């Protein structure tokens, strides 16, 4: 079951947008599929708070016992928070990738970019191949 | 055979050159292109650290004093001393039909080539089942055999690591050819007891081509084996080998 409260990329990232103090804040993570595919995660490298990125820029890496996968930002914007808990406990990416294992929060620069991302149904279809 | 495997038999290079070329292979590869294979050796010996490994955990000045290189890999995992080994690097598309859609399938596809290469040498090997998260956080790569690593008689012979981005991947791996990888322990910042344990673990837990074949191997021997390895890759992938010579 793919949650329908967020958008997805074909690189298996998700972004959920919330309104905070009049700003649109996107919380970004990787999907259950990505976490399962990588296997046991041992390191998470995240960007500096305050840094700005464009959509699809690489912003960090997730290293499992077998691979380093680059993390791409689904939307342009300024990083306003990173999840220090996953830096300290990378296994959160495996145990709860869709919630507690979120990675970065971004102040959206161009909210219309969300329109080109996959909705839950389209992402579910991607997973089914 | 519709596709081509471009092959660089790249001889012996320094650590910084080897890693720069592997990074360039990944940077320049586009999803859907035919895969590229590079096979190489190392001189001087080189300690490589995993992409996220802290360089402070190694005595870099002692590595330099020994005349060895020290360089970070674009891939994950832990430290390796590359001295007597044959190394492969392959870039390809995943998800895709050749290497499969998952990390596991890409490893298993490449493992078919590696196992065929070893079989031609008369070495029977197997793919290991896996290591724990705690082991994966240790300092020394060849200390433990991860899932998908290749072992013979219970000892690790080939260790590999992957970087994945934008639908393409780089996988490179060390085929141990002699016992000098065990020298890594001298550069670890450990107390004598812990150091002795690492030495024992590496001695008991790894093997190499020379030990398996019962004779020492020269750089020329390894160069010849490199060509056999390249042909094993092409055969396993069902591609026509296209030898490009050395890099550049």
XYZ file of C-alpha atoms in Angstrom:
377
model
C 0.000 0.000 0.000
C 1.554 3.284 -1.138
C 0.498 6.252 1.071
C -1.369 8.890 -0.927
C -0.413 11.858 1.287
C 2.816 12.495 -0.657
C 4.480 12.488 -4.085
C 7.181 10.122 -5.375
C 10.099 10.003 -7.806
C 11.232 7.177 -10.047
C 14.423 7.163 -7.942
C 12.218 5.938 -5.050
C 12.190 9.106 -2.980
C 9.081 10.685 -1.465
C 8.140 14.239 -0.515
C 5.247 15.220 1.733
C 4.319 18.908 1.830
C 3.018 20.681 4.939
C 2.185 24.318 5.534
C 4.351 25.856 8.275
C 4.165 29.593 9.086
C 2.887 30.374 5.604
C 5.722 28.436 3.939
C 5.432 25.155 2.079
C 7.818 22.693 3.717
C 8.589 19.417 1.962
C 9.708 16.470 4.059
C 11.844 14.101 1.972
C 12.725 10.467 2.479
C 13.184 7.211 0.610
C 10.449 4.663 0.093
C 9.983 1.251 1.672
C 11.074 -0.243 -1.643
C 14.349 1.731 -1.689
C 15.115 0.853 1.928
C 14.441 -2.807 1.317
C 16.445 -2.797 -1.910
C 19.508 -1.281 -0.231
C 19.523 -3.638 2.728
C 20.977 -2.699 6.093
C 21.848 0.999 6.018
C 25.084 1.863 7.842
C 25.687 5.556 7.001
C 23.535 8.487 5.993
C 25.182 11.632 4.631
C 22.924 14.709 4.569
C 23.393 18.308 3.376
C 24.021 21.394 5.518
C 20.984 23.274 6.788
C 20.700 26.507 4.821
C 22.109 25.086 1.587
C 20.012 25.500 -1.551
C 19.435 22.982 -4.292
C 17.581 22.571 -7.551
C 15.191 19.756 -8.298
C 17.033 16.438 -8.885
C 20.326 17.727 -7.439
C 22.296 15.132 -5.453
C 22.167 16.192 -1.799
C 23.575 13.241 0.097
C 24.162 9.516 0.149
C 22.750 6.453 1.825
C 25.259 3.662 2.370
C 24.162 0.121 3.053
C 26.295 -2.961 3.566
C 26.475 -3.355 -0.197
C 26.094 -0.019 -1.961
C 26.275 3.737 -1.737
C 23.178 5.269 -3.311
C 22.964 8.963 -4.097
C 19.998 10.867 -2.687
C 18.364 13.322 -5.118
C 16.117 16.163 -4.042
C 12.598 15.802 -5.542
C 11.968 19.567 -5.346
C 14.038 22.768 -5.463
C 14.532 24.697 -2.277
C 16.476 25.521 0.842
C 17.254 22.814 3.363
C 15.658 23.940 6.643
C 16.202 20.798 8.721
C 17.970 17.449 8.509
C 17.042 14.385 10.515
C 19.923 14.015 12.949
C 18.275 10.857 14.293
C 19.003 8.950 11.070
C 22.597 10.187 11.064
C 22.949 8.794 14.582
C 20.832 5.698 13.922
C 20.910 4.888 10.183
C 18.818 1.776 10.801
C 15.790 4.097 11.030
C 15.899 4.192 7.221
C 15.180 0.474 7.252
C 12.743 0.300 10.146
C 10.569 3.325 9.301
C 11.573 4.958 5.996
C 8.195 6.574 5.404
C 7.954 8.380 8.739
C 10.613 8.404 11.479
C 13.346 7.724 8.924
C 12.741 10.949 6.963
C 15.933 12.627 5.743
C 15.611 16.371 5.027
C 13.042 19.165 5.142
C 13.084 21.713 2.347
C 11.401 25.105 1.963
C 9.911 24.739 -1.500
C 11.178 27.307 -4.007
C 8.959 26.163 -6.865
C 5.858 24.301 -5.599
C 4.668 23.671 -9.156
C 7.501 21.129 -9.458
C 5.307 18.788 -7.429
C 3.086 18.450 -10.490
C 5.726 16.472 -12.382
C 6.234 13.953 -9.560
C 4.402 10.649 -9.334
C 1.241 10.328 -7.284
C 0.649 7.207 -5.176
C -1.140 5.343 -7.966
C 1.581 6.086 -10.520
C 4.306 5.081 -8.066
C 2.479 1.844 -7.237
C 2.350 1.145 -10.959
C 6.110 1.778 -11.232
C 6.715 -0.764 -8.481
C 4.570 -3.328 -10.253
C 6.749 -2.838 -13.346
C 24.947 -11.046 -29.174
C 23.613 -7.593 -29.885
C 25.556 -5.528 -27.383
C 29.203 -4.823 -26.792
C 31.302 -4.888 -23.639
C 34.003 -2.250 -23.939
C 37.067 -3.416 -22.044
C 40.043 -1.434 -20.782
C 42.965 -3.617 -19.704
C 44.571 -0.832 -17.769
C 47.725 -2.432 -16.408
C 49.275 -1.083 -13.227
C 48.365 2.395 -11.923
C 48.585 4.422 -8.717
C 45.662 4.517 -6.299
C 44.592 8.091 -7.091
C 44.647 7.316 -10.828
C 42.682 4.102 -10.371
C 39.951 5.754 -8.338
C 39.809 8.811 -10.617
C 39.278 6.534 -13.627
C 36.571 4.531 -11.871
C 34.813 7.760 -10.891
C 35.055 8.936 -14.503
C 33.552 5.645 -15.722
C 30.535 6.291 -13.510
C 30.294 10.001 -14.287
C 30.318 9.500 -18.043
C 27.962 6.522 -18.196
C 24.348 7.023 -19.217
C 21.461 4.641 -18.542
C 20.915 2.326 -21.487
C 24.468 2.472 -22.823
C 26.500 -0.695 -23.242
C 28.480 -1.540 -20.113
C 32.177 -0.801 -19.741
C 34.718 -2.933 -17.894
C 38.100 -1.819 -16.600
C 40.684 -4.238 -15.191
C 43.737 -3.020 -13.344
C 46.415 -3.488 -10.697
C 48.013 -1.126 -8.178
C 51.502 0.325 -7.739
C 52.491 1.518 -5.205
C 50.277 -0.370 -2.769
C 47.293 1.712 -1.783
C 44.926 1.893 1.153
C 41.434 2.809 -0.007
C 38.735 3.939 2.384
C 35.005 3.609 1.851
C 33.089 6.682 0.707
C 31.700 7.425 4.161
C 34.651 6.140 6.177
C 36.418 8.572 8.499
C 40.046 9.118 7.336
C 40.937 9.894 10.969
C 40.532 6.210 11.793
C 43.726 5.508 9.861
C 47.326 6.465 10.467
C 47.690 8.386 7.218
C 51.231 9.519 8.010
C 52.324 5.910 8.494
C 50.706 4.930 5.187
C 52.670 7.732 3.486
C 55.900 6.789 5.314
C 55.552 3.258 3.954
C 55.428 4.757 0.454
C 51.809 3.707 -0.035
C 48.930 5.761 -1.430
C 45.819 6.552 0.597
C 42.639 7.424 -1.282
C 38.870 7.409 -0.785
C 36.705 5.189 -2.988
C 33.493 6.380 -4.640
C 31.881 3.198 -3.289
C 30.990 2.158 0.219
C 32.453 -0.379 2.567
C 35.574 -0.361 4.647
C 39.332 -0.093 4.231
C 41.323 -2.273 1.874
C 45.057 -2.479 1.235
C 45.443 -3.076 -2.489
C 48.813 -4.645 -3.251
C 48.668 -8.132 -4.674
C 45.319 -8.201 -6.402
C 43.510 -8.030 -9.706
C 40.789 -5.396 -9.642
C 37.741 -5.012 -11.854
C 35.406 -2.074 -12.291
C 32.213 -2.277 -14.307
C 29.589 0.354 -15.084
C 26.153 -0.538 -16.346
C 22.450 0.198 -16.203
C 20.194 -0.905 -13.336
C 17.280 -1.239 -13.480
C 17.629 -2.805 -16.921
C 17.591 -6.094 -18.817
C 21.305 -6.873 -18.636
C 22.024 -6.468 -14.914
C 18.445 -6.855 -13.674
C 16.245 -4.451 -11.779
C 17.638 -4.740 -8.271
C 20.891 -4.399 -6.388
C 20.806 -8.127 -5.671
C 20.359 -9.028 -9.355
C 23.240 -6.812 -10.443
C 25.562 -8.433 -7.907
C 24.472 -11.906 -8.931
C 24.956 -11.137 -12.629
C 28.513 -9.969 -11.993
C 29.121 -12.899 -9.657
C 28.356 -15.277 -12.521
C 31.293 -13.779 -14.411
C 33.574 -13.926 -11.377
C 32.665 -17.537 -10.586
C 33.221 -18.546 -14.233
C 36.639 -16.871 -14.175
C 37.618 -18.735 -11.011
C 36.256 -21.984 -12.395
C 38.523 -21.638 -15.425
C 41.433 -21.425 -12.989
C 40.245 -24.614 -11.307
C 38.990 -22.798 -8.211
C 35.577 -23.749 -6.873
C 33.964 -20.806 -5.124
C 30.598 -19.749 -3.741
C 28.644 -16.594 -3.010
C 28.483 -15.806 0.708
C 25.181 -15.377 2.533
C 25.876 -12.169 4.405
C 27.313 -10.168 7.262
C 25.730 -8.235 10.088
C 25.248 -4.479 10.315
C 27.792 -4.430 13.180
C 30.424 -6.148 11.038
C 29.750 -3.724 8.206
C 30.627 -0.851 10.533
C 34.072 -2.296 11.361
C 37.242 -0.823 9.923
C 38.527 -3.603 7.695
C 36.735 -4.726 4.564
C 38.186 -8.203 4.231
C 37.451 -8.872 7.919
C 34.038 -10.245 7.010
C 32.311 -11.623 3.925
C 29.170 -9.689 3.074
C 26.162 -10.946 1.189
C 27.204 -11.463 -2.460
C 30.951 -11.683 -1.708
C 32.863 -14.616 -3.140
C 34.480 -17.195 -0.903
C 36.292 -20.438 -1.435
C 36.548 -23.081 1.282
C 34.873 -20.619 3.637
C 37.420 -17.836 3.083
C 36.795 -14.541 1.343
C 38.538 -14.295 -2.030
C 36.740 -11.419 -3.784
C 35.217 -8.344 -2.160
C 33.047 -5.913 -4.151
C 31.214 -2.641 -3.620
C 28.708 -0.560 -5.587
C 27.743 3.067 -6.160
C 24.311 3.701 -7.652
C 22.967 6.919 -9.124
C 20.450 7.960 -11.768
C 19.818 4.459 -13.090
C 23.474 3.530 -13.503
C 25.918 1.798 -11.211
C 29.627 1.329 -10.713
C 30.742 -1.905 -9.122
C 34.367 -2.575 -8.443
C 35.964 -5.452 -6.655
C 39.256 -6.849 -5.439
C 40.313 -10.347 -6.434
C 43.003 -11.164 -3.894
C 46.100 -12.542 -5.626
C 48.548 -12.692 -2.697
C 48.643 -12.123 1.039
C 49.780 -8.515 1.264
C 46.273 -7.155 1.890
C 46.859 -8.325 5.469
C 49.452 -5.545 5.941
C 46.502 -3.191 6.391
C 46.425 -4.042 10.078
C 49.674 -2.173 10.713
C 47.963 1.111 9.826
C 45.008 0.690 12.155
C 44.854 2.782 15.290
C 44.336 -0.182 17.620
C 45.767 -1.451 20.875
C 48.041 -4.531 20.571
C 45.330 -7.017 21.579
C 42.811 -5.686 19.082
C 45.508 -5.526 16.406
C 46.459 -9.174 16.989
C 42.805 -10.144 16.677
C 42.425 -8.271 13.372
C 45.583 -9.958 12.071
C 44.287 -13.374 13.035
C 40.867 -12.692 11.539
C 42.363 -11.581 8.235
C 44.764 -14.536 8.146
C 41.992 -17.052 8.853
C 39.174 -15.367 6.988
C 40.758 -14.652 3.610
C 42.506 -16.518 0.855
C 44.005 -15.527 -2.493
C 44.701 -16.803 -5.983
C 48.355 -17.621 -5.242
C 47.374 -19.707 -2.219
C 44.663 -21.473 -4.197
C 46.895 -22.159 -7.181
C 49.924 -23.068 -5.053
C 52.318 -20.683 -6.774
C 53.235 -17.000 -6.543
C 51.773 -14.757 -9.230
C 53.653 -11.993 -11.047
C 52.140 -8.815 -12.446
C 52.415 -10.432 -15.894
C 50.516 -13.493 -14.667
C 47.792 -11.188 -13.394
C 47.723 -9.232 -16.648
C 47.095 -12.476 -18.533
C 44.405 -13.421 -16.052
C 42.864 -9.996 -16.561
C 42.150 -10.832 -20.178
C 40.546 -14.130 -19.140
C 38.473 -12.236 -16.589
C 37.324 -9.806 -19.270
C 36.235 -12.665 -21.533
C 34.384 -14.262 -18.614
C 32.480 -10.999 -18.089
C 31.579 -10.755 -21.774
C 30.406 -14.377 -21.847
C 28.355 -14.039 -18.648
C 26.678 -10.900 -19.991
C 26.173 -12.346 -23.474
C 28.072 -9.425 -25.024
C 30.775 -9.203 -27.661
C 34.094 -8.194 -26.044
C 35.705 -5.107 -27.518
C 39.229 -4.602 -26.224
C 40.102 -0.926 -26.063
C 43.689 -1.310 -24.770
C 44.735 0.848 -21.830
C 42.730 3.890 -20.681
C 43.023 7.149 -22.588
